[in-house]
Amino acid sequence: GAVVGMDSAKREYKRLKKLLRSGAIGKQQVDMSKAQYDGAVTKVAAAKAQIRALRAQVRALRAGVAQARSAQYDAMIKAPISGVVAERSCQVGDMAMPSLPLMSIVQMDKLKVRIQLTEQDMSKVKIGKRTELKVIAHPNRTFIGVVKKIAPTLSMATRTVAVEIHLPNIFPVKPKRSCRKDEDCKDIERGMCRKQKRKRKGICIEQHPLKPGMIAQVEIFIRSYDNVLLVPEDAILNTSYNAKGTQGNSREVYVLVDGKTPIKRKIRVGVKSSKGMLQVISGLREGEKIITNGHNLYKPGLKIKIVNTPSTNKDTKTTPSTN
């Protein structure tokens, strides 16, 4: 282009200058070649200036593109977590403002349950303890959770401590069923196919039976004992709480001897379960029958009548009779 023309004009100008010194040509030809060379130099300078201007335009355009991309990125709303849209507060065309939430998102695969403990119970609960939860929507089911967080301070308003329990919200269908796609689980309420690692088939799962906002009844396992003998707390005689020799964890019950004669016996009890059952440490053997109903009305000499024998054959409900 312009640079090639300038180089060609420069060589021609030098060649003619040599011929002028030898007298082979006249000065007019040399001047004409010099004018052509100067014109080529001007064109090259103009071309370079135009290139610099174009490069400046390119830089400006690139900056505009970067600004547009930044504006596009800022205009995109990205959720900080994966989940399900629970509530949308705006519609298409509404003006977005920093103080106005666009939507609420909930994470449904794992849930948190927050409860409040009194000062009396807070020392008994530790992180990692197993919990059982029940909700009204699923009265025949028990959901298992774990204590994950315990607040370091008490609420000044309620004088209670906040406890956070975590539990899963996706459960394999029992008995387990193999599947390859969600359509294989369509007969299950909220069913879907979950792929298993390193396996071609998946298993049908029940997805999200628990919903955020539900009220749950929570039981926290403080201690657990295996293979212990239990009696209903209702079987304890009312008089045993004040009777001589029944201090501490000593109590009294009526044991049915020979299937018809109630004998008062002292027993030593331990912990109490959440279902009203007392641990028997000593004083009773497995299989012995105790009176659980009407025992506080019994007096020596009265005959008893068995009205119900539980299937466990470990306790007996009776009613006193004067016959």
C-alpha angles and dihedrals in degrees: 000000000000093000092053091049091049092051091048092049090048093053092047091049092052092047092052091048089058091049089049091055090052091048094241094124138022129257093248092069091050091051091051091051089048090053091050091050093049090050091052090050090052091050092051091050090049091048091051091050090050090050091052090050092049091049090052089051090050091052090049091049092049090051088050091051091050090049091049091050090049090050090048091050091048090050092056115090112216123185115231089221137031113250147104127302104246099175136009117205100185141042134219109288096026118130110252118223131184092239094050117081114223098204144338120243125196128196105226105179092072125025136198123218118199120202135170123233127200122235089255093059102033094084091056097057121080133179111270096032116144118245136192121211132194128188132192092240091062105031095168097049134081121205120206122222141164131231106246107166137025119189114242093221138041126246109257090213100051102017089229134121122234118237125191121209124193124205137165121253099198118079132184112241113252121256091034117249127200119228142169102201141010092264089068089064099043093113090063119085106252087353124165139164117256116198118231121222115259091001130105094215130059134206129247112250136188108236126212105342088163120067129204110257096036119135113235135195106225131200119188118203107229098173134355130211127191127214097005130153114243134194129185113261087228089067092067113103114245090224092058092074091066101024121119113264095020099099121139113001097349117117140167132235136171112250117200109230120197088358095284114048119079114213121189111233134181116232133183114231133197132186126356121230125223089252095061098262123137125214112237112217098176141345100063137067127211111268097029115127121233130188113248102171129048092005093123089059096049120112127184111270096032118118119233132215122207109226100169135017114192118228091247089064089214100111138022134215113217140171123215115242133191092206 
